[in-house]
Every structure is written in structure tokens, then in C-alpha cells.
Amino acid sequence: MTTYDHDLFVIGAGSGGVRAARIAAGHGARVAIAEEYRVGGTCVIRGCVPKKLLVYGSHFAEDLVDARRFGWTIGEKGFDWPTLRDNVMAEVDRINGAYTETLTSHDVKLYHTRAELLDAHTIKLSAGADGLTAETTVTADKILIATGARPLVPDLPGAELGITSNEVFHLDRLPKSLAIAGGGYIANEFAGIFHELGVKVTLVNRGDTILRGYDQALRDRLLHISMAKGIRFVFNCDVRGFEKIDGGGVRALVDADDPVEAEMLLWAIGRRPNIEGLGLERAGVALNERHAIAVDAASKTNVDNIWAVGDVTDRIQLTPVAIREGHAFADSVFGNKVWTVDHDTVPSAVFSNPPIASVGMTEAQAKTKLGTVKVFTSDFRPMRNVLAGRNERSLYKLVVDSATDVVVGAHMIGPDAPEILQALAIAVKAKLTKAQFDETVALHPTMAEELVLMR
Ligand code: NDP
């Protein structure tokens, strides 16, 4: 019988990889993990965590204005980007340390270096990091690829003048103006953050819609509120490239009457699986039509001893999904407890200003799939906004299957929508009926009570 250096070798110490390594080690497997950058992956290092902290930081701009209506006298206001940036990065360092500690306390061997497959059981570790003075090879019985994804930068003239979400957290100073290419999650989240921090923001979108996949009513509401705040949107914009302009900054080469110029350009046009240079061909691992690693419901590739989880498989590019896929893999393969991830009814949120949160089918999806649906909405001004004199309305929407009365979709835009939706997602996942929502007594006065008061 062949003996291997490790029972499991994980490539990539992000959300999915770390969870899989920890759980497999807990089941008694001898586990190693390789990470070429920082333990924690996109979510911890340059995604969800620092982004959410910037959302909190930017929101004070409005909170300080509103505070006056609540009787507070605010002295001279000022904002210092390096303070926010450095405090956020210090928190990232702390979580990075906690993730690393999790691995070591579970006896997972961590290689701080790049790994690539030489064949289905052999991994090459690059020299230069982690005390590896020379290129090293190790062997493993089973391999998990969890290398994540990276921001897409298009092949256009001047594309290199832009930055991506990888660099945006580290800016020396804030630009006066920012053009964001894209209209999805990252574009709308950073539009909200930078606008609040006093940057003039323009979103440049190839189509005529933002946040494809979300319920139309919520997208319309976010667009309306964002425009009212002063964020500029340029739709149906065929960008042929970018050029430098005198005095710094970039100009988009577009056929628009109004030029699109900004001091800084941020690419936010999607993320692509990290599949290059991994030796996938040598190990015989197949890709799918989206250039992601093709896997089955158990996250297994076409190669018998190789699995893949998270963004590199491009199923749903969300951290909790990657974590669950990694956990299911480790339990199933090393813990004698076989289960698979249900990719249906996964809640999601956009941390725009105000945020959006959603679970289940949109109205359009439900109509296509179920035929007749009932839609209940609550369009209201949160009481805090009323007193603050802020003319921003929230919108909650429930989509109900007419035949069964089951709530098949819940969609919200407004303050704290993601916090509220997490609990609501349990109800939708559990297939509760609208009648059961109605039987629940309201919790007054809250915004969330609207969810049980829609008639
Ligand atoms: P998204 O997929 O959310 O949005 C991409 C946007 O770019 C769309 O507006 C799309 O337009 C446009 N686009 C795509 N390709 C091109 C192109 N070649 N040229 C011009 N425009 C283009 O991508 P993001 O980069 O914002 O985020 C990547 C993923 O990361 C998200 O899908 C999400 O899964 C995850 N994420 C999740 C967050 C969260 O949970 N809050 C936060 C940030 C990221 P069109 O609609 O026409 O296709």
C-alpha cells in the first residue's frame, strides 16, 4: 500500500480550505495546507471583513448629520482615511492570526508558499517562503483545491490604470473622484462607501441594470436612493478603454456625451476562479464551461482523489457557501458522516447604502417557475429616518406561492436588512406559509414587524 506524507493536502487557506482542513484534522486526518498569500483568503483579508468595516466607518457621515435632529450638538467634523484604513487592517491582522492559530491548534501543517500539482498525489511547494530553501515535493492521499477567485480585469487599452478590490483597502489617500466599472455587488458596495467618505462616484455599467439576479423592485429602489444621494450612473456604456488625463486621473473611452473622468478607476466586473498554474492538467482535473473546476454535489472533481470547494468551483461565490462545502467534504470523506450542501435558498446581501438582503425566488423567478404568485409589499419610511428628516424609504417584499401559500421569496432594502433577513431566511428555508407569518405577533416598534403585517 502506498504511504503518503499527508492524508489530505489543501491548496488555499481561505474560508473553504481552512474549514475543511480543521474539520478533517479533527476527524483524525494528517492534514497540510498551503497558502501563498495570507491565511484567511479573500473574505478575511480583502473582502467581506474589511469591506463591512468600511461600511460601518462610512455610515457615520450620515449618522452625524442625523444626530442633530436627535438633539446632539456636533462640533467640527473631520474624517481621516489613514485612521480608518489602519484600524481596519489591524482588525484584519487579528482575524488572520486567529485563523492561523485555528490551523496550528488542530495540528494542520501550514506551508506559507505556493503549491501546484505535479500529478494527482504529488504537490510541488515553491522555495522562498516558510523556510523552504529549495523547491520541495510532498505527497497526499487526497487533495482539496480551494484557491478562490480573483477580480476580473478586462483586456482593454488602459485597463491597467485601474485598481481592483484587492488594492482598494490600501489606498494612501482617498481620491476626489472614483469611476467604478460594473454594477454588481462590489460596485454598489464601494459606491456607497466612497460616496459617504466624500468621493465623487460614477458607476459605469455595460447594461441598463444593476445587481442582476436581485428582485427588480429592490434594484430600482437602490438606484433611486443612490442617485438621490448624488452617485452618478452611466448605463449602456460601451467602454473601449481608458486613457490618462492631464493632471492625473483617467478618462473612459466611451461614446457618451458627458465624459466619464475620474481620479481613480476601480474594476468591479466580476471575479474569475483561480485555476492557472495549479497543474490541473497534469493531475487530469477537468474544468467546466465557466472555466471553473467542475465538481459534483459532493464537491468531487473528475479525478477520484481530488475535490474542490468555494469560488474556484464558481457555484455560489459566497463565503458561508464555501465554508459549508469545505465542512461537508471533510465530514463526508474523513468523518464517516456523509452530507452535501443544499445550494438552494441561500440568503445573500449587498452592503450598499442602504443595504439589500434577499432569500429565495424573486417575483419574476417565482412567476416563471410557479405560474401564479401573490406578492405582498411594505413600502415605508423607517421612524428613525422620519425624525432625521431623511427621505429614504425601505421596501420589503414577500413572494408567496398561490397554490400552497408558502413564502418562496423574501426581499428587503433598508437599514439593517441583512441582519433581519438572516432570521427570515430560516422561515423561508423551512417553507413556512404566509398564514404562519400572519399568525406571528408583531414586535413593536421595529422595522422588521412589517414582515408579519403585510396584508
Ligand atoms: P458581480 O457579478 O456582482 O457583478 C459584475 C458586474 O460587472 C455586473 O454589473 C456585470 O454586468 C458587469 N460585467 C461583467 N462582465 C463585464 C465586462 N466584461 N465588462 C463590463 N462589465 C461587466 O461581480 P462583483 O465583481 O461585484 O463581485 C463578484 C462576486 O463576489 C459576486 O458575484 C458575489 O458572489 C461576490 N461578492 C459578494 C458580496 C456580498 O456577499 N455582499 C460582496 C462582494 C462580492 P451584467 O449585469 O451586464 O452582467
Short mmCIF file of C-alpha atoms and ligand atoms in Angstrom, two decimals:
data_model
loop_
_atom_site.label_atom_id
_atom_site.label_comp_id
_atom_site.label_asym_id
_atom_site.label_seq_id
_atom_site.Cartn_x
_atom_site.Cartn_y
_atom_site.Cartn_z
CA MET A 1 0.00 0.00 0.00
CA THR A 2 1.33 3.46 -0.92
CA THR A 3 2.15 5.65 2.02
CA TYR A 4 1.69 9.39 1.63
CA ASP A 5 3.15 12.29 3.58
CA HIS A 6 -0.37 13.55 4.31
CA ASP A 7 -3.87 12.12 4.29
CA LEU A 8 -5.15 15.46 2.96
CA PHE A 9 -3.40 18.36 1.27
CA VAL A 10 -5.43 21.55 0.92
CA ILE A 11 -4.37 24.21 -1.58
CA GLY A 12 -5.60 27.61 -0.43
CA ALA A 13 -6.22 28.75 3.16
CA GLY A 14 -9.37 30.81 2.62
CA SER A 15 -12.81 30.22 4.08
CA GLY A 16 -13.43 26.83 2.45
CA GLY A 17 -9.89 25.48 2.75
CA VAL A 18 -9.40 26.38 6.40
CA ARG A 19 -12.74 24.91 7.44
CA ALA A 20 -12.06 21.67 5.53
CA ALA A 21 -8.54 21.36 6.96
CA ARG A 22 -9.69 21.96 10.53
CA ILE A 23 -12.61 19.53 10.37
CA ALA A 24 -10.60 16.82 8.59
CA ALA A 25 -7.84 17.14 11.20
CA GLY A 26 -10.48 16.91 13.92
CA HIS A 27 -11.56 13.61 12.38
CA GLY A 28 -8.00 12.36 12.80
CA ALA A 29 -6.59 13.00 9.32
CA ARG A 30 -2.96 14.14 8.87
CA VAL A 31 -3.56 17.43 7.11
CA ALA A 32 -1.35 20.03 5.41
CA ILE A 33 -2.42 23.29 3.82
CA ALA A 34 -0.57 25.68 1.53
CA GLU A 35 -1.25 29.41 1.24
CA GLU A 36 0.82 31.71 -0.95
CA TYR A 37 -0.58 34.95 0.47
CA ARG A 38 -2.28 35.33 3.86
CA VAL A 39 -4.35 32.82 5.81
CA GLY A 40 -8.00 33.83 5.72
CA GLY A 41 -8.45 34.27 1.99
CA THR A 42 -10.50 36.88 0.19
CA CYS A 43 -13.22 37.22 2.82
CA VAL A 44 -10.92 37.98 5.73
CA ILE A 45 -8.04 39.70 4.00
CA ARG A 46 -9.55 41.71 1.14
CA GLY A 47 -13.26 41.13 1.02
CA CYS A 48 -16.21 40.76 3.38
CA VAL A 49 -14.47 41.69 6.62
CA PRO A 50 -12.59 44.89 5.71
CA LYS A 51 -15.45 45.92 3.40
CA LYS A 52 -18.04 45.64 6.17
CA LEU A 53 -15.82 47.67 8.50
CA LEU A 54 -15.55 50.37 5.84
CA VAL A 55 -19.34 50.32 5.52
CA TYR A 56 -19.61 50.97 9.25
CA GLY A 57 -16.96 53.68 9.05
CA SER A 58 -18.59 55.47 6.14
CA HIS A 59 -22.06 55.40 7.68
CA PHE A 60 -21.01 57.89 10.35
CA ALA A 61 -21.17 60.59 7.68
CA GLU A 62 -24.98 60.33 7.66
CA ASP A 63 -25.29 59.42 11.32
CA LEU A 64 -23.50 62.60 12.36
CA VAL A 65 -25.84 64.69 10.22
CA ASP A 66 -28.93 62.91 11.55
CA ALA A 67 -27.72 63.22 15.14
CA ARG A 68 -28.56 66.93 15.17
CA ARG A 69 -32.25 66.15 14.73
CA PHE A 70 -31.98 63.94 17.80
CA GLY A 71 -30.69 66.84 19.85
CA TRP A 72 -26.96 66.35 19.57
CA THR A 73 -24.62 69.23 19.04
CA ILE A 74 -21.82 68.11 16.80
CA GLY A 75 -18.59 70.06 16.83
CA GLU A 76 -16.21 70.36 13.95
CA LYS A 77 -16.32 67.17 11.89
CA GLY A 78 -13.40 65.64 10.15
CA PHE A 79 -12.53 62.35 8.57
CA ASP A 80 -9.10 60.77 8.43
CA TRP A 81 -8.82 57.93 5.93
CA PRO A 82 -5.48 56.56 7.20
CA THR A 83 -7.01 56.11 10.68
CA LEU A 84 -9.94 54.09 9.35
CA ARG A 85 -7.73 52.16 6.90
CA ASP A 86 -5.13 51.26 9.52
CA ASN A 87 -7.66 50.28 12.17
CA VAL A 88 -9.44 48.08 9.64
CA MET A 89 -6.16 46.48 8.62
CA ALA A 90 -5.26 45.87 12.28
CA GLU A 91 -8.55 44.00 12.68
CA VAL A 92 -7.77 42.01 9.54
CA ASP A 93 -4.40 41.11 11.09
CA ARG A 94 -6.14 39.95 14.26
CA ILE A 95 -8.52 37.65 12.39
CA ASN A 96 -5.68 36.43 10.18
CA GLY A 97 -3.87 35.46 13.38
CA ALA A 98 -6.95 33.68 14.73
CA TYR A 99 -7.34 31.67 11.51
CA THR A 100 -3.66 30.68 11.60
CA GLU A 101 -4.00 29.70 15.25
CA THR A 102 -7.00 27.52 14.39
CA LEU A 103 -4.87 25.58 11.94
CA THR A 104 -1.89 25.11 14.22
CA SER A 105 -4.04 24.18 17.22
CA HIS A 106 -5.57 21.41 15.10
CA ASP A 107 -2.11 20.18 14.07
CA VAL A 108 -2.58 21.20 10.47
CA LYS A 109 0.82 21.67 8.84
CA LEU A 110 0.83 25.12 7.24
CA TYR A 111 3.08 25.90 4.30
CA HIS A 112 3.29 29.62 3.58
CA THR A 113 4.07 29.10 -0.06
CA ARG A 114 2.61 28.40 -3.45
CA ALA A 115 1.57 24.84 -4.21
CA GLU A 116 0.97 23.18 -7.55
CA LEU A 117 0.08 19.69 -8.59
CA LEU A 118 2.70 17.54 -10.31
CA ASP A 119 0.25 14.65 -10.53
CA ALA A 120 -2.87 13.53 -8.68
CA HIS A 121 -0.92 12.74 -5.50
CA THR A 122 2.19 14.94 -5.66
CA ILE A 123 2.39 18.61 -4.78
CA LYS A 124 5.27 20.93 -5.56
CA LEU A 125 5.93 23.63 -2.96
CA SER A 126 7.83 26.70 -4.13
CA ALA A 127 11.01 27.72 -2.36
CA GLY A 128 11.45 31.07 -0.70
CA ALA A 129 8.78 31.04 1.93
CA ASP A 130 8.28 29.22 5.18
CA GLY A 131 11.92 28.19 5.50
CA LEU A 132 11.80 26.16 2.29
CA THR A 133 15.23 26.83 0.85
CA ALA A 134 14.62 24.67 -2.18
CA GLU A 135 11.63 23.54 -4.13
CA THR A 136 10.05 20.64 -2.23
CA THR A 137 7.55 17.97 -3.11
CA VAL A 138 5.11 16.31 -0.76
CA THR A 139 2.55 13.61 -1.39
CA ALA A 140 -1.02 13.27 -0.24
CA ASP A 141 -3.68 10.61 -0.45
CA LYS A 142 -6.40 13.18 -1.03
CA ILE A 143 -6.26 16.75 -2.30
CA LEU A 144 -8.67 19.65 -1.88
CA ILE A 145 -8.39 22.68 -4.15
CA ALA A 146 -9.74 25.83 -2.51
CA THR A 147 -7.86 28.57 -4.33
CA GLY A 148 -10.75 31.01 -4.64
CA ALA A 149 -11.16 33.64 -7.31
CA ARG A 150 -9.67 36.99 -8.26
CA PRO A 151 -11.07 40.22 -9.69
CA LEU A 152 -11.51 40.25 -13.44
CA VAL A 153 -9.66 42.98 -15.30
CA PRO A 154 -10.66 43.14 -18.97
CA ASP A 155 -8.31 43.10 -21.90
CA LEU A 156 -8.86 46.75 -22.86
CA PRO A 157 -6.38 49.54 -23.60
CA GLY A 158 -5.60 51.35 -20.37
CA ALA A 159 -7.24 48.70 -18.15
CA GLU A 160 -4.06 48.66 -16.06
CA LEU A 161 -4.79 52.25 -14.98
CA GLY A 162 -7.50 50.86 -12.73
CA ILE A 163 -7.27 49.15 -9.38
CA THR A 164 -9.36 46.23 -8.10
CA SER A 165 -10.92 45.31 -4.77
CA ASN A 166 -7.53 43.81 -3.85
CA GLU A 167 -5.89 47.24 -3.74
CA VAL A 168 -8.81 49.40 -2.68
CA PHE A 169 -8.33 48.76 1.04
CA HIS A 170 -4.76 50.06 0.98
CA LEU A 171 -5.08 53.48 -0.67
CA ASP A 172 -2.57 56.08 0.53
CA ARG A 173 -5.29 58.70 0.35
CA LEU A 174 -8.84 58.94 -0.91
CA PRO A 175 -9.28 60.16 -4.48
CA LYS A 176 -11.52 63.17 -5.11
CA SER A 177 -13.41 61.18 -7.69
CA LEU A 178 -13.81 57.50 -8.49
CA ALA A 179 -15.18 55.72 -11.55
CA ILE A 180 -16.34 52.18 -10.83
CA ALA A 181 -16.71 49.80 -13.75
CA GLY A 182 -19.51 47.30 -13.09
CA GLY A 183 -22.92 47.30 -11.50
CA GLY A 184 -22.84 44.28 -9.19
CA TYR A 185 -22.04 43.67 -5.54
CA ILE A 186 -18.63 45.29 -5.33
CA ALA A 187 -19.58 48.30 -7.47
CA ASN A 188 -22.62 49.17 -5.37
CA GLU A 189 -20.95 48.48 -2.03
CA PHE A 190 -17.94 50.66 -2.78
CA ALA A 191 -20.11 53.31 -4.39
CA GLY A 192 -21.90 53.62 -1.04
CA ILE A 193 -18.69 53.61 1.00
CA PHE A 194 -16.76 56.14 -1.05
CA HIS A 195 -19.69 58.44 -1.60
CA GLU A 196 -20.20 58.72 2.15
CA LEU A 197 -16.49 59.43 2.56
CA GLY A 198 -16.83 62.42 0.27
CA VAL A 199 -15.60 60.94 -3.01
CA LYS A 200 -17.47 61.83 -6.21
CA VAL A 201 -18.56 58.42 -7.51
CA THR A 202 -19.59 57.38 -11.02
CA LEU A 203 -20.73 53.85 -11.83
CA VAL A 204 -20.11 52.82 -15.41
CA ASN A 205 -22.22 49.87 -16.45
CA ARG A 206 -22.30 47.96 -19.73
CA GLY A 207 -26.01 47.17 -19.36
CA ASP A 208 -29.06 49.02 -18.16
CA THR A 209 -29.42 47.30 -14.82
CA ILE A 210 -27.61 46.97 -11.52
CA LEU A 211 -27.41 43.85 -9.37
CA ARG A 212 -28.70 41.38 -11.90
CA GLY A 213 -30.39 38.49 -10.08
CA TYR A 214 -31.95 40.59 -7.33
CA ASP A 215 -35.65 41.45 -7.30
CA GLN A 216 -36.37 44.30 -9.71
CA ALA A 217 -38.21 46.40 -7.13
CA LEU A 218 -35.20 46.42 -4.81
CA ARG A 219 -32.78 47.24 -7.61
CA ASP A 220 -34.98 50.14 -8.68
CA ARG A 221 -35.16 51.39 -5.10
CA LEU A 222 -31.40 51.24 -4.57
CA LEU A 223 -30.79 53.02 -7.86
CA HIS A 224 -33.29 55.73 -6.95
CA ILE A 225 -31.81 56.28 -3.47
CA SER A 226 -28.20 56.18 -4.72
CA MET A 227 -28.94 58.77 -7.40
CA ALA A 228 -30.72 60.97 -4.88
CA LYS A 229 -27.63 60.83 -2.69
CA GLY A 230 -25.53 62.04 -5.61
CA ILE A 231 -23.96 58.90 -7.08
CA ARG A 232 -23.81 59.11 -10.86
CA PHE A 233 -24.79 56.11 -13.01
CA VAL A 234 -23.83 55.73 -16.66
CA PHE A 235 -25.74 52.88 -18.28
CA ASN A 236 -25.40 51.03 -21.58
CA CYS A 237 -21.86 52.25 -21.72
CA ASP A 238 -19.59 50.52 -24.19
CA VAL A 239 -16.15 51.30 -22.79
CA ARG A 240 -13.42 50.91 -25.43
CA GLY A 241 -10.63 51.62 -23.00
CA PHE A 242 -9.18 54.18 -20.64
CA GLU A 243 -6.57 56.88 -21.06
CA LYS A 244 -4.63 59.07 -18.65
CA ILE A 245 -5.70 62.68 -18.41
CA ASP A 246 -3.53 65.70 -17.72
CA GLY A 247 -3.13 66.41 -14.05
CA GLY A 248 -3.73 62.77 -13.11
CA GLY A 249 -6.73 60.52 -13.34
CA VAL A 250 -8.36 58.55 -16.11
CA ARG A 251 -10.90 59.12 -18.85
CA ALA A 252 -13.09 56.32 -20.20
CA LEU A 253 -13.14 56.00 -23.97
CA VAL A 254 -16.89 55.90 -24.47
CA ASP A 255 -19.49 57.15 -26.88
CA ALA A 256 -21.26 59.22 -24.21
CA ASP A 257 -21.98 62.92 -24.48
CA ASP A 258 -20.92 63.51 -20.92
CA PRO A 259 -17.31 62.38 -20.43
CA VAL A 260 -16.54 59.80 -17.78
CA GLU A 261 -13.46 61.08 -16.00
CA ALA A 262 -12.19 60.35 -12.52
CA GLU A 263 -9.06 60.47 -10.47
CA MET A 264 -9.25 56.72 -9.89
CA LEU A 265 -10.79 53.73 -11.63
CA LEU A 266 -11.99 50.62 -9.79
CA TRP A 267 -12.73 47.40 -11.67
CA ALA A 268 -15.75 45.56 -10.27
CA ILE A 269 -16.88 43.43 -13.18
CA GLY A 270 -16.85 40.02 -11.57
CA ARG A 271 -14.37 37.51 -10.23
CA ARG A 272 -12.71 34.59 -12.02
CA PRO A 273 -11.72 31.23 -10.49
CA ASN A 274 -8.00 30.87 -9.69
CA ILE A 275 -7.19 27.86 -11.84
CA GLU A 276 -3.98 28.97 -13.54
CA GLY A 277 -0.60 27.47 -12.68
CA LEU A 278 -2.07 24.83 -10.38
CA GLY A 279 -1.01 21.88 -12.52
CA LEU A 280 -4.63 20.86 -13.04
CA GLU A 281 -3.83 19.45 -16.49
CA ARG A 282 -1.04 17.27 -15.07
CA ALA A 283 -3.40 15.86 -12.46
CA GLY A 284 -6.16 15.49 -15.08
CA VAL A 285 -8.67 17.79 -13.33
CA ALA A 286 -11.43 18.95 -15.70
CA LEU A 287 -12.92 22.45 -15.93
CA ASN A 288 -16.48 23.42 -16.76
CA GLU A 289 -17.74 25.91 -19.36
CA ARG A 290 -17.24 28.79 -16.90
CA HIS A 291 -13.52 27.96 -16.55
CA ALA A 292 -14.12 26.81 -13.02
CA ILE A 293 -13.23 23.39 -11.59
CA ALA A 294 -16.07 21.03 -12.42
CA VAL A 295 -17.40 19.21 -9.35
CA ASP A 296 -20.35 17.03 -8.40
CA ALA A 297 -22.72 17.56 -5.47
CA ALA A 298 -20.08 16.16 -3.11
CA SER A 299 -17.53 18.70 -4.44
CA LYS A 300 -15.59 15.88 -6.10
CA THR A 301 -13.75 16.53 -9.35
CA ASN A 302 -13.45 14.03 -12.18
CA VAL A 303 -10.27 12.74 -10.50
CA ASP A 304 -11.03 10.19 -7.82
CA ASN A 305 -8.87 11.64 -5.02
CA ILE A 306 -9.30 15.37 -5.76
CA TRP A 307 -12.07 17.67 -4.54
CA ALA A 308 -12.63 21.42 -4.90
CA VAL A 309 -14.71 23.90 -2.88
CA GLY A 310 -15.52 27.60 -2.86
CA ASP A 311 -15.12 30.25 -5.54
CA VAL A 312 -12.76 28.12 -7.65
CA THR A 313 -15.82 25.98 -8.46
CA ASP A 314 -17.95 29.09 -9.19
CA ARG A 315 -21.17 27.67 -7.80
CA ILE A 316 -22.25 30.48 -5.48
CA GLN A 317 -19.40 32.93 -4.74
CA LEU A 318 -20.23 33.47 -1.09
CA THR A 319 -18.10 32.77 1.99
CA PRO A 320 -20.68 30.80 4.00
CA VAL A 321 -21.25 28.56 0.98
CA ALA A 322 -17.52 27.83 0.66
CA ILE A 323 -17.31 27.11 4.39
CA ARG A 324 -20.21 24.70 4.21
CA GLU A 325 -18.77 22.96 1.14
CA GLY A 326 -15.44 22.54 2.95
CA HIS A 327 -17.18 21.22 6.06
CA ALA A 328 -19.33 18.75 4.11
CA PHE A 329 -16.27 17.49 2.24
CA ALA A 330 -14.28 16.91 5.44
CA ASP A 331 -17.15 15.23 7.30
CA SER A 332 -18.03 13.04 4.35
CA VAL A 333 -14.52 11.95 3.39
CA PHE A 334 -12.82 11.80 6.80
CA GLY A 335 -15.60 11.74 9.38
CA ASN A 336 -17.79 8.92 8.14
CA LYS A 337 -20.69 11.39 8.08
CA VAL A 338 -21.80 11.89 4.51
CA TRP A 339 -23.75 15.03 3.63
CA THR A 340 -23.93 17.52 0.78
CA VAL A 341 -24.57 21.25 0.66
CA ASP A 342 -28.00 22.46 -0.36
CA HIS A 343 -27.31 25.32 -2.74
CA ASP A 344 -30.97 26.22 -2.86
CA THR A 345 -32.50 29.12 -0.87
CA VAL A 346 -29.14 30.66 0.08
CA PRO A 347 -29.59 34.11 1.59
CA SER A 348 -27.46 36.95 0.28
CA ALA A 349 -26.93 40.64 0.95
CA VAL A 350 -25.45 43.66 -0.74
CA PHE A 351 -23.91 46.05 1.78
CA SER A 352 -24.84 49.09 -0.24
CA ASN A 353 -26.30 52.19 1.40
CA PRO A 354 -29.00 51.25 2.24
CA PRO A 355 -28.29 47.52 2.17
CA ILE A 356 -30.25 44.89 0.28
CA ALA A 357 -30.94 41.37 1.51
CA SER A 358 -32.71 38.54 -0.20
CA VAL A 359 -33.58 34.87 0.04
CA GLY A 360 -35.48 32.58 -2.29
CA MET A 361 -37.18 33.43 -5.55
CA THR A 362 -37.64 36.91 -6.91
CA GLU A 363 -41.11 37.81 -8.13
CA ALA A 364 -40.04 37.23 -11.73
CA GLN A 365 -38.45 33.85 -10.97
CA ALA A 366 -41.48 32.71 -9.00
CA LYS A 367 -43.87 33.70 -11.78
CA THR A 368 -41.82 31.72 -14.29
CA LYS A 369 -41.49 28.68 -12.07
CA LEU A 370 -44.80 28.59 -10.24
CA GLY A 371 -47.22 30.43 -12.52
CA THR A 372 -49.43 32.31 -10.12
CA VAL A 373 -47.91 34.04 -7.15
CA LYS A 374 -49.11 36.54 -4.59
CA VAL A 375 -46.86 39.46 -3.81
CA PHE A 376 -47.01 41.44 -0.57
CA THR A 377 -45.04 44.63 -0.12
CA SER A 378 -44.44 47.17 2.57
CA ASP A 379 -43.05 50.49 1.39
CA PHE A 380 -42.35 52.64 4.43
CA ARG A 381 -40.12 55.31 5.90
CA PRO A 382 -38.31 53.95 8.96
CA MET A 383 -39.18 56.02 12.05
CA ARG A 384 -35.55 56.94 12.52
CA ASN A 385 -35.50 58.42 9.01
CA VAL A 386 -38.73 60.30 9.68
CA LEU A 387 -37.32 62.09 12.72
CA ALA A 388 -33.99 62.67 10.99
CA GLY A 389 -35.82 64.28 8.06
CA ARG A 390 -34.25 61.74 5.75
CA ASN A 391 -36.50 60.99 2.83
CA GLU A 392 -35.39 57.39 2.30
CA ARG A 393 -37.96 54.66 2.13
CA SER A 394 -37.48 50.98 2.83
CA LEU A 395 -39.13 48.28 0.78
CA TYR A 396 -39.95 44.77 1.99
CA LYS A 397 -41.43 42.19 -0.31
CA LEU A 398 -42.74 38.67 0.21
CA VAL A 399 -43.39 36.38 -2.73
CA VAL A 400 -45.95 33.66 -1.99
CA ASP A 401 -46.88 30.57 -3.98
CA SER A 402 -50.64 30.99 -4.63
CA ALA A 403 -51.22 27.25 -4.70
CA THR A 404 -49.63 26.39 -1.34
CA ASP A 405 -49.43 29.75 0.50
CA VAL A 406 -45.71 29.03 1.08
CA VAL A 407 -43.47 32.11 1.22
CA VAL A 408 -40.96 31.32 -1.54
CA GLY A 409 -39.03 34.58 -1.53
CA ALA A 410 -38.27 37.48 0.79
CA HIS A 411 -36.56 40.65 -0.36
CA MET A 412 -35.66 43.73 1.62
CA ILE A 413 -33.91 47.06 1.20
CA GLY A 414 -33.48 49.34 4.16
CA PRO A 415 -31.43 49.82 7.33
CA ASP A 416 -30.24 46.55 8.85
CA ALA A 417 -31.95 44.49 6.13
CA PRO A 418 -29.20 41.80 6.16
CA GLU A 419 -29.46 41.45 9.95
CA ILE A 420 -33.22 40.98 9.74
CA LEU A 421 -33.12 38.70 6.73
CA GLN A 422 -30.88 36.09 8.36
CA ALA A 423 -33.74 35.15 10.71
CA LEU A 424 -36.31 35.46 7.94
CA ALA A 425 -34.25 33.06 5.82
CA ILE A 426 -34.99 30.31 8.37
CA ALA A 427 -38.71 30.79 7.78
CA VAL A 428 -38.33 30.72 4.01
CA LYS A 429 -35.99 27.71 4.13
CA ALA A 430 -38.50 25.96 6.41
CA LYS A 431 -41.22 26.68 3.82
CA LEU A 432 -43.50 28.47 6.25
CA THR A 433 -46.76 29.79 4.87
CA LYS A 434 -47.94 33.36 4.67
CA ALA A 435 -50.67 32.40 7.17
CA GLN A 436 -47.96 31.41 9.65
CA PHE A 437 -46.25 34.75 9.14
CA ASP A 438 -49.60 36.43 9.81
CA GLU A 439 -50.13 34.41 13.00
CA THR A 440 -46.90 35.79 14.45
CA VAL A 441 -47.41 38.80 16.70
CA ALA A 442 -45.53 41.92 15.65
CA LEU A 443 -42.60 43.18 17.68
CA HIS A 444 -43.28 46.87 18.03
CA PRO A 445 -41.80 49.30 17.23
CA THR A 446 -39.37 47.75 14.76
CA MET A 447 -38.86 47.84 11.04
CA ALA A 448 -38.97 44.03 10.96
CA GLU A 449 -42.55 43.95 12.24
CA GLU A 450 -43.60 44.88 8.70
CA LEU A 451 -42.84 41.27 7.77
CA VAL A 452 -45.82 40.00 9.77
CA LEU A 453 -48.14 42.91 9.00
CA MET A 454 -48.34 42.71 5.21
CA ARG A 455 -51.92 42.05 4.14
P1 NDP B 1 -20.90 40.82 -9.94
O1 NDP B 1 -21.02 39.52 -10.62
O2 NDP B 1 -21.72 41.08 -8.73
O3 NDP B 1 -21.21 41.98 -10.96
C1 NDP B 1 -20.47 42.12 -12.13
C2 NDP B 1 -20.89 43.39 -12.83
O4 NDP B 1 -19.97 43.67 -13.88
C3 NDP B 1 -22.26 43.28 -13.46
O5 NDP B 1 -22.88 44.53 -13.42
C4 NDP B 1 -21.94 42.87 -14.90
O6 NDP B 1 -22.88 43.31 -15.81
C5 NDP B 1 -20.65 43.63 -15.13
N1 NDP B 1 -19.74 42.96 -16.07
C6 NDP B 1 -19.43 41.67 -16.12
N2 NDP B 1 -18.51 41.41 -17.08
C7 NDP B 1 -18.24 42.61 -17.64
C8 NDP B 1 -17.37 43.03 -18.67
N3 NDP B 1 -16.60 42.16 -19.32
N4 NDP B 1 -17.34 44.35 -18.97
C9 NDP B 1 -18.09 45.24 -18.30
N5 NDP B 1 -18.95 44.89 -17.31
C10 NDP B 1 -19.01 43.61 -16.98
O7 NDP B 1 -19.33 40.98 -9.64
P2 NDP B 1 -18.51 41.70 -8.49
O8 NDP B 1 -17.16 41.85 -9.04
O9 NDP B 1 -19.23 42.88 -7.98
O10 NDP B 1 -18.48 40.59 -7.35
C11 NDP B 1 -18.02 39.27 -7.65
C12 NDP B 1 -18.71 38.26 -6.77
O11 NDP B 1 -18.21 38.34 -5.46
C13 NDP B 1 -20.22 38.49 -6.65
O12 NDP B 1 -20.92 37.88 -7.70
C14 NDP B 1 -20.51 37.86 -5.32
O13 NDP B 1 -20.77 36.50 -5.50
C15 NDP B 1 -19.23 38.06 -4.53
N6 NDP B 1 -19.38 39.21 -3.61
C16 NDP B 1 -20.31 39.11 -2.62
C17 NDP B 1 -20.51 40.15 -1.74
C18 NDP B 1 -21.54 40.02 -0.69
O14 NDP B 1 -21.94 38.91 -0.39
N7 NDP B 1 -22.03 41.12 -0.11
C19 NDP B 1 -19.73 41.38 -1.83
C20 NDP B 1 -18.78 41.40 -2.92
C21 NDP B 1 -18.63 40.34 -3.77
P3 NDP B 1 -24.12 42.39 -16.29
O15 NDP B 1 -25.16 42.53 -15.23
O16 NDP B 1 -24.49 43.02 -17.58
O17 NDP B 1 -23.60 41.01 -16.43
#
